[in-house]
Coordinates of C-alpha atoms in Angstrom, one line a residue:
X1 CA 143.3 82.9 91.5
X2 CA 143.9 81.8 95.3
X3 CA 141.4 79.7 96.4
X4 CA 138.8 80.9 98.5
X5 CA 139.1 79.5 102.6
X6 CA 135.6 78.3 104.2
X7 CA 135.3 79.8 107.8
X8 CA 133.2 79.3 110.4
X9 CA 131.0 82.4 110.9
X10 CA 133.9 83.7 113.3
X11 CA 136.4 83.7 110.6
X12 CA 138.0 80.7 111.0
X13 CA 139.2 77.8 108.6
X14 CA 137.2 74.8 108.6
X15 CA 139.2 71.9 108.5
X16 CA 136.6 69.3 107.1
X17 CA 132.7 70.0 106.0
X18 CA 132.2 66.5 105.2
X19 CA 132.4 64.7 108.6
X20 CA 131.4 65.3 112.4
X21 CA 133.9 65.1 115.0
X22 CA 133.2 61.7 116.7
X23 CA 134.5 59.8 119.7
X24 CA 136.6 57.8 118.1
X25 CA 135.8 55.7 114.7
X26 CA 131.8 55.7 114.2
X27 CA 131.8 57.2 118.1
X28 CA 129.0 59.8 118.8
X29 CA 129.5 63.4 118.2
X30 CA 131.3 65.4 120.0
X31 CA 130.0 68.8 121.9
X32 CA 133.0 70.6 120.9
X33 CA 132.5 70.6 117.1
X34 CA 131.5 74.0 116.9
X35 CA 131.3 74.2 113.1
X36 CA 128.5 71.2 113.4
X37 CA 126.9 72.9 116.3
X38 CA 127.1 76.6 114.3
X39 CA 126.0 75.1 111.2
X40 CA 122.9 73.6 112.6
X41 CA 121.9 76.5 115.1
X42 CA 122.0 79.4 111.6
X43 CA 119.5 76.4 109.9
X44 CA 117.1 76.2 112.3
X45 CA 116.8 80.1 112.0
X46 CA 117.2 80.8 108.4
X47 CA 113.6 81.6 108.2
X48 CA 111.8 84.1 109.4
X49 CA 107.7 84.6 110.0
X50 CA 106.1 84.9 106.6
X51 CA 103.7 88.1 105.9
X52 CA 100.0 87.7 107.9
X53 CA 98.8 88.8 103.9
X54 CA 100.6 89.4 101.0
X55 CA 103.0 86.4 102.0
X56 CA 103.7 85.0 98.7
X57 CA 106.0 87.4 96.6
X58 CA 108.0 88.3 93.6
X59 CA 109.7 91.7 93.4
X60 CA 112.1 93.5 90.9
X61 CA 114.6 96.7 90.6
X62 CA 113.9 99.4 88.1
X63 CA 113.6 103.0 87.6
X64 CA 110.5 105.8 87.7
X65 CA 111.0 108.6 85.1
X66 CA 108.6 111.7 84.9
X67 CA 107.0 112.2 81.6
X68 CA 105.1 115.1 82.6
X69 CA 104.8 118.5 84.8
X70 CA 103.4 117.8 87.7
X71 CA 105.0 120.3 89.9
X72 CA 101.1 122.2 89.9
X73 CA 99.5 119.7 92.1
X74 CA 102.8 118.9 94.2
X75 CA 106.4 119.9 94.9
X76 CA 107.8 116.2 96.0
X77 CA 111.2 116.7 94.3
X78 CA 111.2 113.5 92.2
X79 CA 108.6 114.4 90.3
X80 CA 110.0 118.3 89.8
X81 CA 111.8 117.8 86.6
X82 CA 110.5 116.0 83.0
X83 CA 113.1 113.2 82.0
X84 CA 113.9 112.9 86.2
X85 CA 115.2 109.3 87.3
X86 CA 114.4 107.6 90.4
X87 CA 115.5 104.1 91.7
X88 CA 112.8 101.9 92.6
X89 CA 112.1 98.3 94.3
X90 CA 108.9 96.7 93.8
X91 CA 107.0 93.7 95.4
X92 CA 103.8 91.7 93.7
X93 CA 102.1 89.3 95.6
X94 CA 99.1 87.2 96.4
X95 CA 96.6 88.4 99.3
X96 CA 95.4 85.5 100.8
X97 CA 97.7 82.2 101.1
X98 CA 100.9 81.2 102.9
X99 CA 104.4 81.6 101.3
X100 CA 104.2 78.3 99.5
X101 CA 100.9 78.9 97.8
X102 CA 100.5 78.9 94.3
X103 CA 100.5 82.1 91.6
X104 CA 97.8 81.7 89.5
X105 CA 94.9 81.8 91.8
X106 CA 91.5 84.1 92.3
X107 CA 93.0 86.6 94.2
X108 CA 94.1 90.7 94.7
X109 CA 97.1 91.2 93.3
X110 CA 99.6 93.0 95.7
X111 CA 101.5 96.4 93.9
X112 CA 103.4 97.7 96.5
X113 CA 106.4 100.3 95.0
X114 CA 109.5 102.0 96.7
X115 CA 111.2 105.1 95.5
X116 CA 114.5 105.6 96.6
X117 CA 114.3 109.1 96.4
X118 CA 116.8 112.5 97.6
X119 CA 114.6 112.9 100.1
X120 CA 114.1 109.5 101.5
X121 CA 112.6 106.4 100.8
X122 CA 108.6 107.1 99.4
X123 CA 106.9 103.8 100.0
X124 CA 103.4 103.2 98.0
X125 CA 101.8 100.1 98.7
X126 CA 98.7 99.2 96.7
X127 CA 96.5 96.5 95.0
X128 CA 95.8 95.6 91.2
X129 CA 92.4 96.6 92.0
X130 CA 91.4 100.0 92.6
X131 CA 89.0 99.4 95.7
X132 CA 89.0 96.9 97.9
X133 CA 86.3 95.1 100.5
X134 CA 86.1 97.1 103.8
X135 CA 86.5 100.6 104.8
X136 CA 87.6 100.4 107.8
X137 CA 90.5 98.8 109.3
X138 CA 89.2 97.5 112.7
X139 CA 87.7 94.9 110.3
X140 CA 90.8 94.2 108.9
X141 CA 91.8 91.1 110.9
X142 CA 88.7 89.8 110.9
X143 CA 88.1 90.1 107.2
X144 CA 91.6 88.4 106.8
X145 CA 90.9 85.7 109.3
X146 CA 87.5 84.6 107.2
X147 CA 89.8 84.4 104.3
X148 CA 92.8 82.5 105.1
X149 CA 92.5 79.0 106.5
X150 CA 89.8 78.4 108.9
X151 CA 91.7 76.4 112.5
X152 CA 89.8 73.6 112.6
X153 CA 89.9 72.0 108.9
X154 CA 93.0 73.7 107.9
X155 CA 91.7 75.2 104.9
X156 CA 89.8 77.7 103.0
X157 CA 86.3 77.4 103.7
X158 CA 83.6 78.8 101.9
X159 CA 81.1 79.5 104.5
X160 CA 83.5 81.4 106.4
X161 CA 84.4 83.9 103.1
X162 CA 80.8 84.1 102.1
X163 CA 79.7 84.8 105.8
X164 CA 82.1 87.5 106.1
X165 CA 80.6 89.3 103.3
X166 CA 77.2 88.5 103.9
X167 CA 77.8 90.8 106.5
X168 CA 79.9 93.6 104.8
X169 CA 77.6 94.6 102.5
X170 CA 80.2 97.2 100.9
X171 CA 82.5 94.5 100.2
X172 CA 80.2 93.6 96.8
X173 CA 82.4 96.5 94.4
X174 CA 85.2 94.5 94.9
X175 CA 83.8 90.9 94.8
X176 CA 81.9 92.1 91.3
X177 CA 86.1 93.0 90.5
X178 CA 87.5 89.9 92.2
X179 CA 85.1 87.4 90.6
X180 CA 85.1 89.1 86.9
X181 CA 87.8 88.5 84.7
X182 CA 90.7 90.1 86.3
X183 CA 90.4 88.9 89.2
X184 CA 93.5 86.6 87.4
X185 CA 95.8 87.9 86.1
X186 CA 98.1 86.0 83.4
X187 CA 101.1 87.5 84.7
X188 CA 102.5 90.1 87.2
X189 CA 103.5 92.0 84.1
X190 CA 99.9 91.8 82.6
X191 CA 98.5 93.6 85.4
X192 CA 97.4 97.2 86.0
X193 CA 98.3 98.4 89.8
X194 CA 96.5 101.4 92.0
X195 CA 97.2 102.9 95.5
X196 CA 93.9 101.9 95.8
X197 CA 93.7 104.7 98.5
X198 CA 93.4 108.5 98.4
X199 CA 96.4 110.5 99.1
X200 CA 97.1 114.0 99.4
X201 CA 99.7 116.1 97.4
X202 CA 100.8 120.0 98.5
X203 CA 102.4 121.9 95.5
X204 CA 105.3 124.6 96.4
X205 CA 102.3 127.3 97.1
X206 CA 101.1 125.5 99.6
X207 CA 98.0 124.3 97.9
X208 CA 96.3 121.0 98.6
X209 CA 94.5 118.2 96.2
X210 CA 93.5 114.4 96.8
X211 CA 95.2 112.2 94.1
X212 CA 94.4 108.6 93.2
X213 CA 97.5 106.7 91.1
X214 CA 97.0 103.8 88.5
X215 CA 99.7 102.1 86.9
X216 CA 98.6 100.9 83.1
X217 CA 100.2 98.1 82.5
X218 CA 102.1 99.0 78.8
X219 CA 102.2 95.2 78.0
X220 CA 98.4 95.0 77.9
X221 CA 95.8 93.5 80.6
X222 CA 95.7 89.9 80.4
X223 CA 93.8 87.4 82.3
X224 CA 93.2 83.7 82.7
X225 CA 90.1 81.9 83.2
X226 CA 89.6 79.2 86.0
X227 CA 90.4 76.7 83.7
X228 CA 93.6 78.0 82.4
X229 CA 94.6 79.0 85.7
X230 CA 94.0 75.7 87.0
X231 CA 96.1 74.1 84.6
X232 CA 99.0 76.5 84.8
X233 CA 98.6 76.1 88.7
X234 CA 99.5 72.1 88.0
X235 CA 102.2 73.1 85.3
X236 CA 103.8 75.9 87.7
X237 CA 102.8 77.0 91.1
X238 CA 105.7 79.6 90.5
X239 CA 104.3 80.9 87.0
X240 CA 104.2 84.5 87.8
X241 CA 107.8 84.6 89.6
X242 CA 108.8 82.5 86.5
X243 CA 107.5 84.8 84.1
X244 CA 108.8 88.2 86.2
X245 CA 112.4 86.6 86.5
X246 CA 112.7 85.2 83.1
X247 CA 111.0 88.6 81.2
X248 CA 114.0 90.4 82.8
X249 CA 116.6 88.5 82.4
X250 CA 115.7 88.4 78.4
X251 CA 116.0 92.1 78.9
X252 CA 112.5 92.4 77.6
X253 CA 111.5 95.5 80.6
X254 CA 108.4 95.0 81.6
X255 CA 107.1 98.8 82.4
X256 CA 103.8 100.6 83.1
X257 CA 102.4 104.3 82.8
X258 CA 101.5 106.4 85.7
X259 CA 98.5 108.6 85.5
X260 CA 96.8 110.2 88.5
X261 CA 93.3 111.5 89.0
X262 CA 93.5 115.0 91.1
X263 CA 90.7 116.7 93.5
X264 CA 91.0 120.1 94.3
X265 CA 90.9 119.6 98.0
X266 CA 88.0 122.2 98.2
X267 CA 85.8 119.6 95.9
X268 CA 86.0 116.6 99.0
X269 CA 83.6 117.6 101.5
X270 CA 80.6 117.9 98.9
X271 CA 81.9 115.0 96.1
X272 CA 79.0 112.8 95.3
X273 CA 81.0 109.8 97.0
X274 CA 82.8 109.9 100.1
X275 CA 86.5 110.6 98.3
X276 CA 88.3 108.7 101.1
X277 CA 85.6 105.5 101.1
X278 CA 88.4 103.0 99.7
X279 CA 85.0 100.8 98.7
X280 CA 84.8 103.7 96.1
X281 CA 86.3 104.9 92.5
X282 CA 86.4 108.2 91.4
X283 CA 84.3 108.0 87.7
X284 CA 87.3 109.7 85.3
X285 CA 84.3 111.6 84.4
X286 CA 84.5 113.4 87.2
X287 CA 88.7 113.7 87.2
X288 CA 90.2 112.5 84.1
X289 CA 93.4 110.7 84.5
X290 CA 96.6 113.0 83.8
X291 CA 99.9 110.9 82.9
X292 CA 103.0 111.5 85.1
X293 CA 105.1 109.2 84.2
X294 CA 106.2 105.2 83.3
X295 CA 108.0 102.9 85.8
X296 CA 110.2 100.7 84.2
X297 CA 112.1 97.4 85.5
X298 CA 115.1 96.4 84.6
X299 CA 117.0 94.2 87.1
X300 CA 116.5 91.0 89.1
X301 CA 117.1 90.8 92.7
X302 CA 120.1 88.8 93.1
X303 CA 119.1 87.2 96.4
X304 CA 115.2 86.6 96.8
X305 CA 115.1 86.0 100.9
X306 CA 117.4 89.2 101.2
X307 CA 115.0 91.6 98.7
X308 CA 112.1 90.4 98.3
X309 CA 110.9 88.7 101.4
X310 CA 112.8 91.5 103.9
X311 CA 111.6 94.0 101.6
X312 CA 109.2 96.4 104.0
X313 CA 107.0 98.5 102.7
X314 CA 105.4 101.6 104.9
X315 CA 102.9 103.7 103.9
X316 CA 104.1 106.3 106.3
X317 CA 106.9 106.7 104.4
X318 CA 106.5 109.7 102.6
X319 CA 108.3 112.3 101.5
X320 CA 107.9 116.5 101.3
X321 CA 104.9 117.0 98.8
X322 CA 102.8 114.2 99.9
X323 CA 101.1 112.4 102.4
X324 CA 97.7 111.1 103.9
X325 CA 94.3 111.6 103.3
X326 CA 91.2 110.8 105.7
X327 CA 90.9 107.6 104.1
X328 CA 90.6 105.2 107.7
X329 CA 91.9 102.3 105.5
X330 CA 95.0 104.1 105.0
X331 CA 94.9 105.7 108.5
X332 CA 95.0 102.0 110.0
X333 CA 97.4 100.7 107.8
X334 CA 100.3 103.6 108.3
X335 CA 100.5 102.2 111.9
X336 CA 99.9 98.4 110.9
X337 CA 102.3 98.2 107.6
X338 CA 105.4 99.2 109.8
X339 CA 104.5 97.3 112.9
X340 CA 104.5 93.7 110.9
X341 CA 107.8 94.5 109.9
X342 CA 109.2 95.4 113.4
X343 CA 107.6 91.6 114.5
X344 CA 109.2 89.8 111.1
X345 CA 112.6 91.9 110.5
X346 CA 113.3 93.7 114.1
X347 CA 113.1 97.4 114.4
X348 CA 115.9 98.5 112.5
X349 CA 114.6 96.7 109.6
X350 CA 115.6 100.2 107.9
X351 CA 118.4 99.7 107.7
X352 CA 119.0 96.5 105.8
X353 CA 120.2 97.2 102.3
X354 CA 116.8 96.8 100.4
X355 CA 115.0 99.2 102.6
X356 CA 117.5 101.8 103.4
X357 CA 117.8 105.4 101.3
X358 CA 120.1 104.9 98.3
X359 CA 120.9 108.7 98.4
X360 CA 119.2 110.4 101.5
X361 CA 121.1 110.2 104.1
X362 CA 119.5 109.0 107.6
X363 CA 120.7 111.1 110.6
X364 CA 118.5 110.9 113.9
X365 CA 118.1 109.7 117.4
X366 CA 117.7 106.0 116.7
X367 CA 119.7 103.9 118.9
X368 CA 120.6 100.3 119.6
X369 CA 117.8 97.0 119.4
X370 CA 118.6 93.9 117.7
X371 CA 121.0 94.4 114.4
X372 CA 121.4 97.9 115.1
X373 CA 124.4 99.0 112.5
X374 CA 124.0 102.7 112.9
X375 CA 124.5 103.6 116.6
X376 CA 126.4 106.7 116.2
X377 CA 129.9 107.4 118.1
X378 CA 131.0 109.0 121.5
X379 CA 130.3 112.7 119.4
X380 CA 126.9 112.2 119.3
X381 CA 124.3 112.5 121.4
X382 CA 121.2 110.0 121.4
X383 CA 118.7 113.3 122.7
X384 CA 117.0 116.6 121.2
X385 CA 117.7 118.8 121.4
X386 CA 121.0 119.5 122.2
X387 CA 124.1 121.8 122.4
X388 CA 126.1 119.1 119.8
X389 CA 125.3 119.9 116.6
X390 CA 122.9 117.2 116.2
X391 CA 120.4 117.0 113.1
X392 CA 117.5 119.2 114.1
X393 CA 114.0 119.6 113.1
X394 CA 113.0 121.8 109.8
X395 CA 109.5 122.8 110.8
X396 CA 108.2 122.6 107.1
X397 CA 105.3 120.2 107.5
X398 CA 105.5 117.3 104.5
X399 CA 101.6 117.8 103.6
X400 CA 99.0 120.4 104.2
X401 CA 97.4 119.9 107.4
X402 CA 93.8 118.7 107.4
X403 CA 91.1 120.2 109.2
X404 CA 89.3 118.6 111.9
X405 CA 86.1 119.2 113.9
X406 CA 83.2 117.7 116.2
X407 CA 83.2 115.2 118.8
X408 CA 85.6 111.9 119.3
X409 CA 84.0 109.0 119.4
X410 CA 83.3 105.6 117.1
X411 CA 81.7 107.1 113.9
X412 CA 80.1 105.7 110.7
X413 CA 82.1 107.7 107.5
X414 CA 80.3 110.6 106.5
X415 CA 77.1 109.9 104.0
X416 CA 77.9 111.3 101.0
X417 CA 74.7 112.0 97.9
X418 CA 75.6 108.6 96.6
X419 CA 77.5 106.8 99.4
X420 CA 75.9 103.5 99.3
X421 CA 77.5 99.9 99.2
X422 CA 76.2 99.1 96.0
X423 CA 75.7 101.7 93.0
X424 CA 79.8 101.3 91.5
X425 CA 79.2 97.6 91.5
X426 CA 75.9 97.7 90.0
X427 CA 78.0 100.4 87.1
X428 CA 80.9 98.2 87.0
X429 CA 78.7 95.1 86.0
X430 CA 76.4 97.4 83.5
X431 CA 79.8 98.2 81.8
X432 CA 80.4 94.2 80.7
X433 CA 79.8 92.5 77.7
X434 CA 77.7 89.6 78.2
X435 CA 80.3 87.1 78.1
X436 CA 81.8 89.1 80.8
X437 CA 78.2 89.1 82.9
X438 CA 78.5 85.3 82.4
X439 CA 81.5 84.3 83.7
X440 CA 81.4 86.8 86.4
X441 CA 78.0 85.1 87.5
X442 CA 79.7 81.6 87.0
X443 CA 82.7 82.7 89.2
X444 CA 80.1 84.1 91.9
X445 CA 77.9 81.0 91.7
X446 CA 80.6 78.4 92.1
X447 CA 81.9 79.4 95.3
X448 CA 78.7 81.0 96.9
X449 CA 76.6 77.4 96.0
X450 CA 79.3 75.7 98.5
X451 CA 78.2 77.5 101.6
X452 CA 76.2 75.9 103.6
X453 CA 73.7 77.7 105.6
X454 CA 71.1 79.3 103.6
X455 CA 70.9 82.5 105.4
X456 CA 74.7 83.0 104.8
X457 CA 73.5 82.4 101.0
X458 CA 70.6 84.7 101.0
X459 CA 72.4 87.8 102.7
X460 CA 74.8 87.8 99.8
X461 CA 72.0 87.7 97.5
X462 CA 70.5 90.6 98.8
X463 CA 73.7 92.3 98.1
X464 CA 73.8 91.3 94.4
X465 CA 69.9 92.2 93.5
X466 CA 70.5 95.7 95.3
X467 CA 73.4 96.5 92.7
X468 CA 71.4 95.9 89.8
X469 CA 68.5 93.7 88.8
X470 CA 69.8 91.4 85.9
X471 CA 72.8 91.0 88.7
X472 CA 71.0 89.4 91.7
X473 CA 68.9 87.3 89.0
X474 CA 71.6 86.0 87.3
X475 CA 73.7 84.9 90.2
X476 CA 70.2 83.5 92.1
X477 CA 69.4 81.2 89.4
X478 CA 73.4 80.3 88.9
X479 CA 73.2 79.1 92.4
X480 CA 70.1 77.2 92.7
X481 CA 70.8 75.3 90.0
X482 CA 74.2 74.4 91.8
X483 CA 72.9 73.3 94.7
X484 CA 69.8 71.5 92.8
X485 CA 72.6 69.2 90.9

């Protein structure tokens, strides 16, 4: 085998990677080495800003099949056929902390998925918990900022998390999920994943229903204590990526099974809770979860900066048979989602090879901008219409349109008979054992008995003893006797 020539980014030979060119014999360097000068320049830019959220990631290739007809509630044509394959990339992550954070750690698991579908890339970003704190995203930043690390002492800070919710009453749902016991998880392939969000799928007739996903885990919901995380955390920081990377290359597939819940989209406007409050479940009561299908991964990325930290995830990437819902989470974040990734990876971030269509193939007016690759040729014309020949519009809408009415303006979601901030979280703790009730208070109590201003401490209590009784009695005592010790 001929041996393989080291160039300079150019193309050309490098004559020695071992020494600078000096002036003379232990001289300074010399200007004109431009291998030194090259080598040094691509270093200080290797990396690129890391996520706002979600920053600390593992991902992994695999495939979605269909298991079931579906084609009743939507007529997105990778989901048309039982036994139907589709390539898929996905990305777990932590919420909170930087890049170099640690795994194991009290915090929402990202699930974001991509579908490399016929008909372009179908992007579904969600959480491993099927609500989450706010319901609308103009508080997004400033929920985030009270959660991250505060700019004067560098860190987390209790009173800043606990003043936050204090104030956002419907974020105690997902604190009752956060601070029970999965809020986490073992491993990233002991972990259930939702959109979280409502979305909409249109079936070939034309016919319109709200569907909610969750991904079942097949390996079985696991969880770890604050003790066992904490030790794992000293043994690890990487445990999850370790675990992810290592199931995989044993060939031992991790894989979960996709059900949906479907609303008739007639059923919305007069559903006990407001269907688009992502605060909010749906009981399977009231829509029993159907199976569609089991994701399955299979393959390792082989380069992790390349696939899993330039992977970009959009929820406005959808594809004909689906698309948005009035959900204002989901609203904000098909603007936001998209943005981040023009800021981290440049606006053709499309196009690099983990984010662009494996089959579909991408024809429009897109032109030039930083690492542009597909700028067309002196046959085609960068305008529409035209007299060219150039790719034209199909003028059949994706999703059913939504009706609108009354006046614009900043308004408060639509009360719906049970649309409070606390009634699910007051169910969800009625539905634990008592060891469960326990550690959840314990959780609760450790981090709310740091804050220091009582009325910060009080507020949240409130929010506790209006979800159920036992609850805010528990959790008081928990955290008086904290702050007595």
């Amino acid at each position: 085998m001929a041996k393989r020539v080291l160039t300079t980014e150019s193309g050309a030979p490098v004559a020695d990677n071992q020494n600078s060119a000096t002036a003379g014999v232990g001289g300074p360097i010399l200007l004109q080495d431009q291998h030194l000068l090259e080598k040094l320049a691509r270093f200080n830019r290797e990396r690129i800003p890391e996520r706002v959220v979600h920053a600390r990631g593992s991902g992994a290739y695999g495939y979605f099949e269909v298991t079931d007809d579906v084609t009743g509630f939507t007529r997105a044509d990778f989901l048309s056929e039982v036994g139907r394959r589709t390539e898929t990339f996905i990305r777990f992550s932590t919420v909170a902390d930087s890049l170099g954070g640690a795994d194991a750690v009290r915090d929402p698991r990202g699930f974001a998925l991509k579908f490399y579908t016929d008909e372009g890339n179908y992007d579904l970003v969600g959480n491993n918990t099927p609500v989450f704190f706010i319901k609308d995203p103009i508080k997004f930043p400033d929920f985030i900022h009270s959660q991250k690390r505060d700019p004067f002492t560098g860190k987390q800070e209790p009173d800043n998390v606990w003043d936050f919710w204090a104030h956002a009453p419907e974020a105690t749902h997902q604190i009752t999920w956060l601070m029970g016991d999965r809020g986490i998880p073992a491993s990233y392939r002991h972990m259930n994943g939702y959109g979280s969000h409502t979305y909409q799928w249109t079936n070939a007739a034309g016919e319109a229903f709200f569907v909610k996903y969750h991904f079942k885990t097949n390996q079985g919901v696991r969880s770890l204590s604050a003790d066992q995380a904490a030790e794992l955390v000293g043994k690890d920081a990487n445990s999850h990526q370790t675990d992810l990377l290592q199931a995989i290359e044993r060939g031992v597939n991790p894989s979960w099974t996709l059900h949906v819940q479907v609303m008739p989209a007639a059923d919305a406007a007069d559903y006990r809770f407001n269907p688009f409050d992502l605060t909010k479940v749906w009981p399977h009561s009231d829509y029993p979860l159907q199976r569609v299908g089991r994701l399955v991964l299979d393959r390792n990325p082989d380069n992790v900066f390349a696939e899993v930290e330039q992977a970009a995830f959009s929820p406005n990437n959808f594809v004909p048979g689906i698309g948005p819902s009035p959900d204002k989470m989901l609203q904000g974040r098909l603007f936001a989602y998209a943005d981040a990734h023009r800021y981290r990876l440049g606006v053709n971030h499309t196009q690099l090879p983990v984010n662009a269509p494996r089959t579909a193939v991408v024809d429009n007016y897109g032109r030039d901008g930083v690492h542009a690759t597909r700028n067309g040729s002196r046959h085609d014309k960068n305008y529409e219409p035209n007299s060219y020949a150039g790719p034209a519009q199909t003028d059949a809408a994706l999703a059913a349109p939504l009706a609108v009415h009354g006046w614009t303006g900043t308004h408060e979601a639509p009360a719906h008979a049970k649309d409070d901030d606390f009634f699910q979280a007051g169910e969800l703790f009625r539905l634990m054992s008592e060891d469960e009730k326990g550690r959840l208070v314990a959780n609760i109590a450790g981090g709310l008995s740091q804050v220091t201003r009582d009325d910060v401490i009080e507020k949240n209590l409130a929010h506790f003893h209006a979800a159920d009784a036992d609850y805010g009695k528990r959790v008081e005592k928990a955290v008086r006797a904290l702050r007595e010790d």
